[in-house]
mmCIF file of C-alpha atoms and ligand atoms in Angstrom:
data_model
loop_
_atom_site.group_PDB
_atom_site.id
_atom_site.type_symbol
_atom_site.label_atom_id
_atom_site.label_comp_id
_atom_site.label_asym_id
_atom_site.label_seq_id
_atom_site.Cartn_x
_atom_site.Cartn_y
_atom_site.Cartn_z
ATOM 1 C CA UNK A 5 -53.301 -13.495 -40.769
ATOM 2 C CA UNK A 6 -51.869 -10.306 -39.274
ATOM 3 C CA UNK A 7 -52.397 -10.231 -35.497
ATOM 4 C CA UNK A 8 -54.465 -7.207 -34.446
ATOM 5 C CA UNK A 9 -54.123 -5.519 -31.028
ATOM 6 C CA UNK A 10 -56.882 -6.858 -28.764
ATOM 7 C CA UNK A 11 -59.966 -4.723 -28.280
ATOM 8 C CA UNK A 12 -60.073 -5.751 -24.647
ATOM 9 C CA UNK A 13 -57.937 -2.898 -23.362
ATOM 10 C CA UNK A 14 -58.399 0.433 -21.616
ATOM 11 C CA UNK A 15 -58.429 3.712 -23.518
ATOM 12 C CA UNK A 16 -55.003 5.114 -24.387
ATOM 13 C CA UNK A 17 -55.414 8.335 -22.372
ATOM 14 C CA UNK A 18 -56.251 6.328 -19.232
ATOM 15 C CA UNK A 19 -53.244 4.069 -19.737
ATOM 16 C CA UNK A 20 -51.106 7.199 -20.061
ATOM 17 C CA UNK A 21 -52.465 8.711 -16.824
ATOM 18 C CA UNK A 22 -50.096 8.218 -13.861
ATOM 19 C CA UNK A 23 -51.602 6.694 -10.709
ATOM 20 C CA UNK A 24 -51.929 8.963 -7.662
ATOM 21 C CA UNK A 25 -48.553 9.478 -6.000
ATOM 22 C CA UNK A 26 -50.275 9.135 -2.637
ATOM 23 C CA UNK A 27 -51.864 5.735 -3.246
ATOM 24 C CA UNK A 28 -48.717 4.225 -4.757
ATOM 25 C CA UNK A 29 -46.834 5.113 -1.600
ATOM 26 C CA UNK A 30 -49.466 3.903 0.835
ATOM 27 C CA UNK A 31 -49.915 0.581 -0.829
ATOM 28 C CA UNK A 32 -46.295 -0.090 0.170
ATOM 29 C CA UNK A 33 -46.702 1.368 3.689
ATOM 30 C CA UNK A 34 -49.850 -0.686 4.380
ATOM 31 C CA UNK A 35 -47.921 -3.929 3.779
ATOM 32 C CA UNK A 36 -45.276 -3.038 6.405
ATOM 33 C CA UNK A 37 -45.549 -3.697 10.164
ATOM 34 C CA UNK A 38 -45.098 -0.977 12.784
ATOM 35 C CA UNK A 39 -45.470 1.969 10.414
ATOM 36 C CA UNK A 40 -46.514 5.339 11.851
ATOM 37 C CA UNK A 41 -48.546 6.969 9.159
ATOM 38 C CA UNK A 42 -48.685 10.738 8.864
ATOM 39 C CA UNK A 43 -49.717 10.168 5.310
ATOM 40 C CA UNK A 44 -53.411 9.871 4.853
ATOM 41 C CA UNK A 45 -55.602 12.920 4.509
ATOM 42 C CA UNK A 46 -58.363 11.997 6.874
ATOM 43 C CA UNK A 47 -59.364 12.671 10.478
ATOM 44 C CA UNK A 48 -58.238 10.138 13.078
ATOM 45 C CA UNK A 49 -61.671 10.433 14.719
ATOM 46 C CA UNK A 50 -64.752 8.344 14.058
ATOM 47 C CA UNK A 51 -67.872 10.203 13.016
ATOM 48 C CA UNK A 52 -69.573 11.681 16.131
ATOM 49 C CA UNK A 53 -72.163 9.317 17.574
ATOM 50 C CA UNK A 54 -75.297 11.429 17.040
ATOM 51 C CA UNK A 55 -74.439 11.636 13.334
ATOM 52 C CA UNK A 56 -73.983 7.877 13.078
ATOM 53 C CA UNK A 57 -77.240 7.425 14.967
ATOM 54 C CA UNK A 58 -79.175 9.541 12.469
ATOM 55 C CA UNK A 59 -78.146 7.174 9.665
ATOM 56 C CA UNK A 60 -78.972 4.120 11.789
ATOM 57 C CA UNK A 61 -82.376 5.672 12.517
ATOM 58 C CA UNK A 62 -83.043 6.011 8.772
ATOM 59 C CA UNK A 63 -81.945 2.455 8.037
ATOM 60 C CA UNK A 64 -84.032 1.027 10.885
ATOM 61 C CA UNK A 65 -87.106 2.720 9.495
ATOM 62 C CA UNK A 66 -86.458 1.282 6.082
ATOM 63 C CA UNK A 67 -85.578 4.672 4.589
ATOM 64 C CA UNK A 68 -83.364 3.135 1.933
ATOM 65 C CA UNK A 69 -84.659 4.593 -1.333
ATOM 66 C CA UNK A 70 -83.280 7.011 -3.946
ATOM 67 C CA UNK A 71 -83.724 10.717 -3.255
ATOM 68 C CA UNK A 72 -84.279 13.490 -5.776
ATOM 69 C CA UNK A 73 -81.270 13.928 -8.083
ATOM 70 C CA UNK A 74 -80.483 17.210 -6.326
ATOM 71 C CA UNK A 75 -80.559 15.460 -2.932
ATOM 72 C CA UNK A 76 -83.058 15.714 -0.060
ATOM 73 C CA UNK A 77 -84.690 19.123 -0.004
ATOM 74 C CA UNK A 78 -84.486 19.330 3.832
ATOM 75 C CA UNK A 79 -80.716 18.840 3.619
ATOM 76 C CA UNK A 80 -80.403 21.484 0.908
ATOM 77 C CA UNK A 81 -82.403 23.917 3.066
ATOM 78 C CA UNK A 82 -80.097 23.154 5.992
ATOM 79 C CA UNK A 83 -77.028 23.802 3.807
ATOM 80 C CA UNK A 84 -78.459 27.059 2.445
ATOM 81 C CA UNK A 85 -79.255 28.164 6.003
ATOM 82 C CA UNK A 86 -75.756 27.200 7.203
ATOM 83 C CA UNK A 87 -74.053 29.159 4.390
ATOM 84 C CA UNK A 88 -76.220 32.196 4.956
ATOM 85 C CA UNK A 89 -75.717 32.327 8.724
ATOM 86 C CA UNK A 90 -72.003 31.451 8.685
ATOM 87 C CA UNK A 91 -70.799 33.327 5.598
ATOM 88 C CA UNK A 92 -73.655 35.625 4.610
ATOM 89 C CA UNK A 93 -74.142 34.084 1.170
ATOM 90 C CA UNK A 94 -77.688 33.094 0.169
ATOM 91 C CA UNK A 95 -78.428 30.159 -2.152
ATOM 92 C CA UNK A 96 -81.808 28.858 -3.302
ATOM 93 C CA UNK A 97 -82.060 25.314 -1.921
ATOM 94 C CA UNK A 98 -84.352 24.310 -4.808
ATOM 95 C CA UNK A 99 -82.036 24.834 -7.775
ATOM 96 C CA UNK A 100 -78.713 26.312 -6.673
ATOM 97 C CA UNK A 101 -77.629 23.502 -4.396
ATOM 98 C CA UNK A 102 -76.658 19.922 -5.303
ATOM 99 C CA UNK A 103 -75.816 17.085 -2.919
ATOM 100 C CA UNK A 104 -72.835 15.132 -4.274
ATOM 101 C CA UNK A 105 -70.931 11.952 -3.498
ATOM 102 C CA UNK A 106 -68.047 13.791 -1.858
ATOM 103 C CA UNK A 107 -66.457 16.998 -3.066
ATOM 104 C CA UNK A 108 -64.647 14.587 -5.396
ATOM 105 C CA UNK A 109 -67.805 14.017 -7.407
ATOM 106 C CA UNK A 110 -68.749 17.700 -7.269
ATOM 107 C CA UNK A 111 -65.418 18.771 -8.764
ATOM 108 C CA UNK A 112 -65.625 16.178 -11.501
ATOM 109 C CA UNK A 113 -69.173 17.255 -12.389
ATOM 110 C CA UNK A 114 -68.259 20.927 -12.421
ATOM 111 C CA UNK A 115 -65.217 20.466 -14.650
ATOM 112 C CA UNK A 116 -67.208 18.336 -17.082
ATOM 113 C CA UNK A 117 -70.104 20.795 -16.967
ATOM 114 C CA UNK A 118 -68.044 23.893 -17.781
ATOM 115 C CA UNK A 119 -65.288 22.689 -20.127
ATOM 116 C CA UNK A 120 -65.802 22.147 -23.843
ATOM 117 C CA UNK A 121 -63.617 19.098 -24.480
ATOM 118 C CA UNK A 122 -60.752 19.295 -26.954
ATOM 119 C CA UNK A 123 -60.869 23.057 -27.417
ATOM 120 C CA UNK A 124 -57.823 23.519 -25.228
ATOM 121 C CA UNK A 125 -59.839 25.308 -22.527
ATOM 122 C CA UNK A 126 -57.622 26.070 -19.568
ATOM 123 C CA UNK A 127 -58.110 25.888 -15.819
ATOM 124 C CA UNK A 128 -55.632 27.761 -13.621
ATOM 125 C CA UNK A 129 -54.615 25.570 -10.705
ATOM 126 C CA UNK A 130 -52.418 26.960 -7.918
ATOM 127 C CA UNK A 131 -49.823 24.332 -6.965
ATOM 128 C CA UNK A 132 -48.990 22.410 -4.829
ATOM 129 C CA UNK A 133 -52.558 21.119 -4.980
ATOM 130 C CA UNK A 134 -54.836 18.206 -4.269
ATOM 131 C CA UNK A 135 -53.884 15.230 -6.442
ATOM 132 C CA UNK A 136 -57.164 14.996 -8.363
ATOM 133 C CA UNK A 137 -57.300 18.491 -9.828
ATOM 134 C CA UNK A 138 -55.071 17.910 -12.845
ATOM 135 C CA UNK A 139 -56.357 14.428 -13.815
ATOM 136 C CA UNK A 140 -60.007 15.490 -13.408
ATOM 137 C CA UNK A 141 -59.417 18.592 -15.548
ATOM 138 C CA UNK A 142 -57.819 16.428 -18.221
ATOM 139 C CA UNK A 143 -60.548 13.765 -18.020
ATOM 140 C CA UNK A 144 -63.021 16.581 -18.686
ATOM 141 C CA UNK A 145 -61.060 17.444 -21.848
ATOM 142 C CA UNK A 146 -59.476 20.591 -20.412
ATOM 143 C CA UNK A 147 -55.920 21.748 -19.892
ATOM 144 C CA UNK A 148 -54.607 22.117 -16.334
ATOM 145 C CA UNK A 149 -52.354 25.168 -16.068
ATOM 146 C CA UNK A 150 -50.237 25.071 -12.897
ATOM 147 C CA UNK A 151 -49.548 28.349 -11.108
ATOM 148 C CA UNK A 152 -46.701 27.858 -8.672
ATOM 149 C CA UNK A 153 -46.599 29.027 -5.085
ATOM 150 C CA UNK A 154 -43.611 28.713 -2.774
ATOM 151 C CA UNK A 155 -42.609 28.436 0.867
ATOM 152 C CA UNK A 156 -41.081 31.936 0.689
ATOM 153 C CA UNK A 157 -44.571 33.478 0.618
ATOM 154 C CA UNK A 158 -46.226 30.836 2.781
ATOM 155 C CA UNK A 159 -47.686 29.117 -0.325
ATOM 156 C CA UNK A 160 -50.184 31.968 -0.781
ATOM 157 C CA UNK A 161 -51.330 32.426 -4.363
ATOM 158 C CA UNK A 162 -51.783 36.017 -5.516
ATOM 159 C CA UNK A 163 -53.915 37.596 -8.202
ATOM 160 C CA UNK A 164 -50.687 38.713 -9.921
ATOM 161 C CA UNK A 165 -49.362 35.131 -10.070
ATOM 162 C CA UNK A 166 -52.633 34.048 -11.664
ATOM 163 C CA UNK A 167 -52.765 37.010 -14.063
ATOM 164 C CA UNK A 168 -49.437 35.962 -15.635
ATOM 165 C CA UNK A 169 -50.920 32.616 -16.701
ATOM 166 C CA UNK A 170 -54.186 33.918 -18.199
ATOM 167 C CA UNK A 171 -54.656 33.360 -21.938
ATOM 168 C CA UNK A 172 -57.680 33.741 -24.256
ATOM 169 C CA UNK A 173 -58.411 30.049 -23.512
ATOM 170 C CA UNK A 174 -58.607 30.423 -19.715
ATOM 171 C CA UNK A 175 -62.080 29.423 -18.484
ATOM 172 C CA UNK A 176 -61.703 28.971 -14.747
ATOM 173 C CA UNK A 177 -59.590 29.221 -11.620
ATOM 174 C CA UNK A 178 -59.647 26.252 -9.246
ATOM 175 C CA UNK A 179 -58.985 27.519 -5.719
ATOM 176 C CA UNK A 180 -58.454 25.470 -2.589
ATOM 177 C CA UNK A 181 -58.035 27.184 0.758
ATOM 178 C CA UNK A 182 -57.112 26.114 3.362
ATOM 179 C CA UNK A 183 -54.930 24.077 1.070
ATOM 180 C CA UNK A 184 -54.089 20.425 0.780
ATOM 181 C CA UNK A 185 -51.080 19.804 1.002
ATOM 182 C CA UNK A 186 -49.598 23.060 2.373
ATOM 183 C CA UNK A 187 -52.191 24.161 4.950
ATOM 184 C CA UNK A 188 -51.983 27.708 3.535
ATOM 185 C CA UNK A 189 -55.158 29.752 3.540
ATOM 186 C CA UNK A 190 -56.020 33.098 1.963
ATOM 187 C CA UNK A 191 -56.978 36.362 3.607
ATOM 188 C CA UNK A 192 -60.008 38.373 2.567
ATOM 189 C CA UNK A 193 -57.899 41.043 0.770
ATOM 190 C CA UNK A 194 -56.036 38.300 -1.137
ATOM 191 C CA UNK A 195 -59.338 36.730 -2.159
ATOM 192 C CA UNK A 196 -60.689 40.147 -3.195
ATOM 193 C CA UNK A 197 -57.707 40.522 -5.520
ATOM 194 C CA UNK A 198 -58.546 37.167 -7.129
ATOM 195 C CA UNK A 199 -62.218 38.175 -7.326
ATOM 196 C CA UNK A 200 -61.306 41.358 -9.296
ATOM 197 C CA UNK A 201 -59.248 39.258 -11.675
ATOM 198 C CA UNK A 202 -62.107 36.772 -12.185
ATOM 199 C CA UNK A 203 -64.392 39.694 -13.008
ATOM 200 C CA UNK A 204 -61.866 41.398 -15.314
ATOM 201 C CA UNK A 205 -61.335 38.224 -17.384
ATOM 202 C CA UNK A 206 -64.863 36.838 -16.983
ATOM 203 C CA UNK A 207 -63.664 33.606 -15.366
ATOM 204 C CA UNK A 208 -65.553 30.934 -13.445
ATOM 205 C CA UNK A 209 -64.148 30.255 -9.975
ATOM 206 C CA UNK A 210 -64.297 26.718 -8.625
ATOM 207 C CA UNK A 211 -63.743 27.141 -4.911
ATOM 208 C CA UNK A 212 -62.937 23.982 -2.971
ATOM 209 C CA UNK A 213 -63.470 25.006 0.656
ATOM 210 C CA UNK A 214 -63.590 21.520 2.148
ATOM 211 C CA UNK A 215 -61.142 22.597 4.873
ATOM 212 C CA UNK A 216 -62.834 25.938 5.556
ATOM 213 C CA UNK A 217 -64.084 24.754 8.942
ATOM 214 C CA UNK A 218 -60.484 23.834 9.866
ATOM 215 C CA UNK A 219 -59.140 27.407 9.919
ATOM 216 C CA UNK A 220 -56.838 28.408 12.775
ATOM 217 C CA UNK A 221 -55.104 31.646 11.889
ATOM 218 C CA UNK A 222 -57.287 33.303 9.274
ATOM 219 C CA UNK A 223 -61.073 33.618 9.525
ATOM 220 C CA UNK A 224 -62.441 31.677 6.603
ATOM 221 C CA UNK A 225 -64.024 33.850 3.908
ATOM 222 C CA UNK A 226 -66.359 31.999 1.573
ATOM 223 C CA UNK A 227 -65.383 33.020 -1.979
ATOM 224 C CA UNK A 228 -68.953 33.340 -3.215
ATOM 225 C CA UNK A 229 -69.726 35.779 -0.378
ATOM 226 C CA UNK A 230 -67.435 38.392 -1.997
ATOM 227 C CA UNK A 231 -69.214 41.103 -3.987
ATOM 228 C CA UNK A 232 -70.102 39.887 -7.487
ATOM 229 C CA UNK A 233 -68.687 36.387 -6.963
ATOM 230 C CA UNK A 234 -71.890 34.452 -6.246
ATOM 231 C CA UNK A 235 -72.723 34.779 -9.961
ATOM 232 C CA UNK A 236 -69.476 33.189 -11.182
ATOM 233 C CA UNK A 237 -68.462 30.763 -8.418
ATOM 234 C CA UNK A 238 -69.183 27.114 -7.781
ATOM 235 C CA UNK A 239 -68.613 26.527 -4.102
ATOM 236 C CA UNK A 240 -67.681 23.022 -2.912
ATOM 237 C CA UNK A 241 -67.874 21.933 0.657
ATOM 238 C CA UNK A 242 -68.598 18.733 2.459
ATOM 239 C CA UNK A 243 -68.669 16.690 5.582
ATOM 240 C CA UNK A 244 -65.566 14.470 5.186
ATOM 241 C CA UNK A 245 -63.069 16.606 7.065
ATOM 242 C CA UNK A 246 -65.041 18.886 9.402
ATOM 243 C CA UNK A 247 -67.229 16.113 10.833
ATOM 244 C CA UNK A 248 -64.885 13.117 10.365
ATOM 245 C CA UNK A 249 -67.134 11.613 7.685
ATOM 246 C CA UNK A 250 -64.743 10.579 4.885
ATOM 247 C CA UNK A 251 -66.336 7.157 4.374
ATOM 248 C CA UNK A 252 -69.878 8.506 4.053
ATOM 249 C CA UNK A 253 -69.107 10.149 0.703
ATOM 250 C CA UNK A 254 -71.304 13.177 1.160
ATOM 251 C CA UNK A 255 -70.812 16.817 0.166
ATOM 252 C CA UNK A 256 -72.444 19.657 -1.729
ATOM 253 C CA UNK A 257 -71.923 22.152 -4.514
ATOM 254 C CA UNK A 258 -73.672 25.531 -4.681
ATOM 255 C CA UNK A 259 -73.624 27.928 -7.571
ATOM 256 C CA UNK A 260 -75.568 29.789 -10.263
ATOM 257 C CA UNK A 261 -78.601 27.804 -11.437
ATOM 258 C CA UNK A 262 -77.426 27.219 -15.049
ATOM 259 C CA UNK A 263 -74.147 25.686 -13.853
ATOM 260 C CA UNK A 264 -75.783 23.576 -11.136
ATOM 261 C CA UNK A 265 -78.423 22.382 -13.663
ATOM 262 C CA UNK A 266 -75.659 21.324 -16.033
ATOM 263 C CA UNK A 267 -73.969 19.424 -13.204
ATOM 264 C CA UNK A 268 -77.267 17.747 -12.279
ATOM 265 C CA UNK A 269 -77.604 16.512 -15.864
ATOM 266 C CA UNK A 270 -74.356 14.565 -15.563
ATOM 267 C CA UNK A 271 -75.048 13.517 -11.967
ATOM 268 C CA UNK A 272 -78.481 12.082 -12.841
ATOM 269 C CA UNK A 273 -76.997 9.810 -15.500
ATOM 270 C CA UNK A 274 -73.866 8.788 -13.625
ATOM 271 C CA UNK A 275 -74.670 8.814 -9.896
ATOM 272 C CA UNK A 276 -78.412 9.385 -9.725
ATOM 273 C CA UNK A 277 -78.178 10.652 -6.144
ATOM 274 C CA UNK A 278 -76.017 10.499 -3.020
ATOM 275 C CA UNK A 279 -76.843 7.655 -0.582
ATOM 276 C CA UNK A 280 -79.923 8.536 1.453
ATOM 277 C CA UNK A 281 -78.530 7.398 4.824
ATOM 278 C CA UNK A 282 -75.468 9.603 4.316
ATOM 279 C CA UNK A 283 -77.831 12.495 3.591
ATOM 280 C CA UNK A 284 -79.621 11.883 6.905
ATOM 281 C CA UNK A 285 -76.246 11.836 8.656
ATOM 282 C CA UNK A 286 -75.195 15.085 6.962
ATOM 283 C CA UNK A 287 -78.446 16.751 8.028
ATOM 284 C CA UNK A 288 -77.767 15.756 11.633
ATOM 285 C CA UNK A 289 -74.170 17.049 11.346
ATOM 286 C CA UNK A 290 -75.491 20.487 10.360
ATOM 287 C CA UNK A 291 -78.173 20.496 13.056
ATOM 288 C CA UNK A 292 -76.169 19.249 16.047
ATOM 289 C CA UNK A 293 -72.580 18.546 14.983
ATOM 290 C CA UNK A 294 -70.972 21.939 15.594
ATOM 291 C CA UNK A 295 -69.813 21.357 19.178
ATOM 292 C CA UNK A 296 -67.991 18.105 18.375
ATOM 293 C CA UNK A 297 -66.533 19.604 15.232
ATOM 294 C CA UNK A 298 -65.222 22.536 17.323
ATOM 295 C CA UNK A 299 -63.483 20.102 19.672
ATOM 296 C CA UNK A 300 -61.799 18.316 16.764
ATOM 297 C CA UNK A 301 -60.655 21.619 15.262
ATOM 298 C CA UNK A 302 -59.246 22.714 18.615
ATOM 299 C CA UNK A 303 -57.341 19.463 18.947
ATOM 300 C CA UNK A 304 -55.917 19.661 15.386
ATOM 301 C CA UNK A 305 -54.666 23.147 16.158
ATOM 302 C CA UNK A 306 -52.855 21.899 19.256
ATOM 303 C CA UNK A 307 -51.220 19.038 17.315
ATOM 304 C CA UNK A 308 -50.281 21.481 14.566
ATOM 305 C CA UNK A 309 -48.072 23.435 16.968
ATOM 306 C CA UNK A 310 -46.514 20.255 18.325
ATOM 307 C CA UNK A 311 -45.547 18.934 14.900
ATOM 308 C CA UNK A 312 -44.375 22.239 13.414
ATOM 309 C CA UNK A 313 -42.247 23.019 16.485
ATOM 310 C CA UNK A 314 -40.932 19.450 16.342
ATOM 311 C CA UNK A 315 -39.882 19.832 12.687
ATOM 312 C CA UNK A 316 -38.239 23.169 13.396
ATOM 313 C CA UNK A 317 -36.295 21.645 16.287
ATOM 314 C CA UNK A 318 -34.967 19.021 13.864
ATOM 315 C CA UNK A 319 -33.842 21.728 11.480
ATOM 316 C CA UNK A 320 -36.631 21.307 8.919
ATOM 317 C CA UNK A 321 -37.939 24.687 7.916
ATOM 318 C CA UNK A 322 -41.711 24.612 8.000
ATOM 319 C CA UNK A 323 -44.259 27.418 7.729
ATOM 320 C CA UNK A 324 -47.086 27.374 10.266
ATOM 321 C CA UNK A 325 -50.153 26.031 8.432
ATOM 322 C CA UNK A 326 -53.189 28.283 8.698
ATOM 323 C CA UNK A 327 -55.749 25.541 8.214
ATOM 324 C CA UNK A 328 -56.538 21.920 7.218
ATOM 325 C CA UNK A 329 -54.404 19.253 8.948
ATOM 326 C CA UNK A 330 -51.246 19.177 6.866
ATOM 327 C CA UNK A 331 -47.683 20.452 7.215
ATOM 328 C CA UNK A 332 -45.334 20.831 4.268
ATOM 329 C CA UNK A 333 -41.749 21.053 5.557
ATOM 330 C CA UNK A 334 -38.721 21.558 3.360
ATOM 331 C CA UNK A 335 -36.048 18.858 2.959
ATOM 332 C CA UNK A 336 -33.939 20.740 0.428
ATOM 333 C CA UNK A 337 -30.896 20.820 2.706
ATOM 334 C CA UNK A 338 -30.736 16.998 2.656
ATOM 335 C CA UNK A 339 -29.908 17.067 -1.055
ATOM 336 C CA UNK A 340 -32.410 14.250 -1.640
ATOM 337 C CA UNK A 341 -35.433 14.303 -3.902
ATOM 338 C CA UNK A 342 -38.717 14.122 -2.027
ATOM 339 C CA UNK A 343 -39.309 10.570 -3.263
ATOM 340 C CA UNK A 344 -35.859 9.404 -2.100
ATOM 341 C CA UNK A 345 -36.386 11.058 1.282
ATOM 342 C CA UNK A 346 -39.838 9.563 1.839
ATOM 343 C CA UNK A 347 -38.840 6.091 0.654
ATOM 344 C CA UNK A 348 -35.791 5.961 2.901
ATOM 345 C CA UNK A 349 -37.756 7.340 5.850
ATOM 346 C CA UNK A 350 -40.364 4.652 5.297
ATOM 347 C CA UNK A 351 -37.967 1.729 4.864
ATOM 348 C CA UNK A 352 -35.430 2.789 7.498
ATOM 349 C CA UNK A 353 -37.640 4.271 10.232
ATOM 350 C CA UNK A 354 -41.145 3.191 9.282
ATOM 351 C CA UNK A 355 -42.624 6.674 9.123
ATOM 352 C CA UNK A 356 -44.968 7.293 6.199
ATOM 353 C CA UNK A 357 -45.244 10.796 4.792
ATOM 354 C CA UNK A 358 -46.042 11.836 1.209
ATOM 355 C CA UNK A 359 -43.430 13.132 -1.278
ATOM 356 C CA UNK A 360 -44.154 16.774 -2.087
ATOM 357 C CA UNK A 361 -43.960 16.248 -5.843
ATOM 358 C CA UNK A 362 -47.163 14.149 -5.670
ATOM 359 C CA UNK A 363 -48.914 17.555 -5.448
ATOM 360 C CA UNK A 364 -47.243 19.147 -8.460
ATOM 361 C CA UNK A 365 -43.702 19.865 -9.585
ATOM 362 C CA UNK A 366 -43.271 22.814 -7.227
ATOM 363 C CA UNK A 367 -43.850 20.487 -4.267
ATOM 364 C CA UNK A 368 -40.431 18.949 -4.934
ATOM 365 C CA UNK A 369 -38.086 19.463 -1.982
ATOM 366 C CA UNK A 370 -40.917 19.055 0.534
ATOM 367 C CA UNK A 371 -43.021 16.309 2.082
ATOM 368 C CA UNK A 372 -46.574 16.372 3.370
ATOM 369 C CA UNK A 373 -47.199 15.167 6.900
ATOM 370 C CA UNK A 374 -50.702 15.066 8.289
ATOM 371 C CA UNK A 375 -51.224 15.871 11.951
ATOM 372 C CA UNK A 376 -54.610 14.168 12.068
ATOM 373 C CA UNK A 377 -52.821 11.572 14.181
ATOM 374 C CA UNK A 378 -52.541 11.075 17.949
ATOM 375 C CA UNK A 379 -50.076 13.180 19.964
ATOM 376 C CA UNK A 380 -48.195 9.967 20.812
ATOM 377 C CA UNK A 381 -47.913 8.999 17.131
ATOM 378 C CA UNK A 382 -46.653 12.485 16.247
ATOM 379 C CA UNK A 383 -44.064 12.413 19.038
ATOM 380 C CA UNK A 384 -42.851 8.944 18.082
ATOM 381 C CA UNK A 385 -42.677 9.942 14.396
ATOM 382 C CA UNK A 386 -40.572 12.988 15.342
ATOM 383 C CA UNK A 387 -38.154 10.800 17.306
ATOM 384 C CA UNK A 388 -37.802 8.406 14.385
ATOM 385 C CA UNK A 389 -37.238 11.330 12.025
ATOM 386 C CA UNK A 390 -34.564 12.743 14.313
ATOM 387 C CA UNK A 391 -32.712 9.406 14.148
ATOM 388 C CA UNK A 392 -33.058 9.362 10.383
ATOM 389 C CA UNK A 393 -31.856 12.938 9.862
ATOM 390 C CA UNK A 394 -28.932 12.309 12.193
ATOM 391 C CA UNK A 395 -27.963 9.190 10.250
ATOM 392 C CA UNK A 396 -27.983 11.005 6.914
ATOM 393 C CA UNK A 397 -26.041 13.929 8.406
ATOM 394 C CA UNK A 398 -28.885 16.407 7.936
ATOM 395 C CA UNK A 399 -29.831 17.110 11.548
ATOM 396 C CA UNK A 400 -29.677 20.817 12.344
ATOM 397 C CA UNK A 401 -31.168 22.494 15.343
ATOM 398 C CA UNK A 402 -33.828 25.160 15.636
ATOM 399 C CA UNK A 403 -34.283 26.439 12.140
ATOM 400 C CA UNK A 404 -36.684 29.363 11.898
ATOM 401 C CA UNK A 405 -39.741 28.992 9.699
ATOM 402 C CA UNK A 406 -39.474 30.456 6.230
ATOM 403 C CA UNK A 407 -42.751 32.283 6.593
HETATM 404 N N1 PLP B 287 -60.695 18.466 -2.002
HETATM 405 C C1 PLP B 287 -59.568 18.436 -1.283
HETATM 406 C C2 PLP B 287 -58.683 19.632 -1.280
HETATM 407 C C3 PLP B 287 -59.206 17.300 -0.543
HETATM 408 O O1 PLP B 287 -58.067 17.306 0.170
HETATM 409 C C4 PLP B 287 -60.060 16.160 -0.595
HETATM 410 C C5 PLP B 287 -59.700 14.926 0.136
HETATM 411 O O2 PLP B 287 -58.631 14.757 0.655
HETATM 412 C C6 PLP B 287 -61.221 16.235 -1.358
HETATM 413 C C7 PLP B 287 -61.515 17.399 -2.045
HETATM 414 C C8 PLP B 287 -62.163 15.078 -1.452
HETATM 415 O O3 PLP B 287 -63.152 15.195 -0.486
HETATM 416 P P1 PLP B 287 -64.416 14.239 -0.394
HETATM 417 O O4 PLP B 287 -64.139 13.226 0.668
HETATM 418 O O5 PLP B 287 -65.552 15.152 -0.007
HETATM 419 O O6 PLP B 287 -64.601 13.637 -1.730
#
């Protein structure tokens, strides 16, 4: 009898999907001793105590049940209040706000809620970008269309760059500012340009503002607060980065009721709701977490200058990031690919950073280093890098930033 291929196998499109370039690298780094990691994208702080205590309080009282699919109404009111007072954009807590399991879940829901699978519907994605954007767009049956940015203009995307990639199939623009991995943010006039374009071509804007609270150079403008944008934007924000809460898996999405309702439909069948204790913690973060968050932001900004100046002293050209906690220096002058550079740096000097091409093809020639690490770790990593660059004959001194 002819032998058939076993049914016990994953779907072809999942087999074809490459694993995240970040994870692959860190699986290796985590097996090595004495590695200084500037690789992971998470705060080096624990969640502030009062926030942890709020979750403990809920657990101690046996508050361990499901919540409404949308999430706890008190938390949604607190989020709506926060967005209105901080950015001047008003959302109805009842039906325009959804509590999600991280911005990760929110993005996945939104892409699945807006894209008609297999019609070739396109999402414009400025690159370099967060590693999930392309796979999640494709899992939702859409087509990810990269729009390249470069160090020469500080990795700022412009409306004109986006306009060139618009086709009759374009449905949405996926923005992320401040950006992972470049740390670039966008000014209000730049965002207004993108807003005009969204209006002209009737596009949905998915605005991932998870690093908005971590803005150092440019005051953060919430995209949906721009005239006419509330009606066509899904805003994503969360607690992972601003309040050092990555492990709690808690975030929110706000947008026009029909889009949020569509997202809730998927969420109710797949996730049901976000964990209730994390929702209590998030509520506390909004009520009393600002002061501690401010201290963390202040400290990231200080480390940012240390690391960028350190790179520049070693001859790596590096723009000053405007937000988040990432730097994206250039290694073009070494003649190595970003993977070669990062692998050798890891094996020879035990410093873990992420190859730039993990964030899209135009990240080639760069690496991402996070400065959510202690000052001592950053200083030691810079010393190790100096040794490495010297050894490979690529040590230059005092290169000016490109932008
Ligand atoms: N969006 C961006 C740009 C990120 O960098 C990350 C995490 O690194 C996420 C979303 C995921 O955030 P969350 O922990 O809320 O799922």
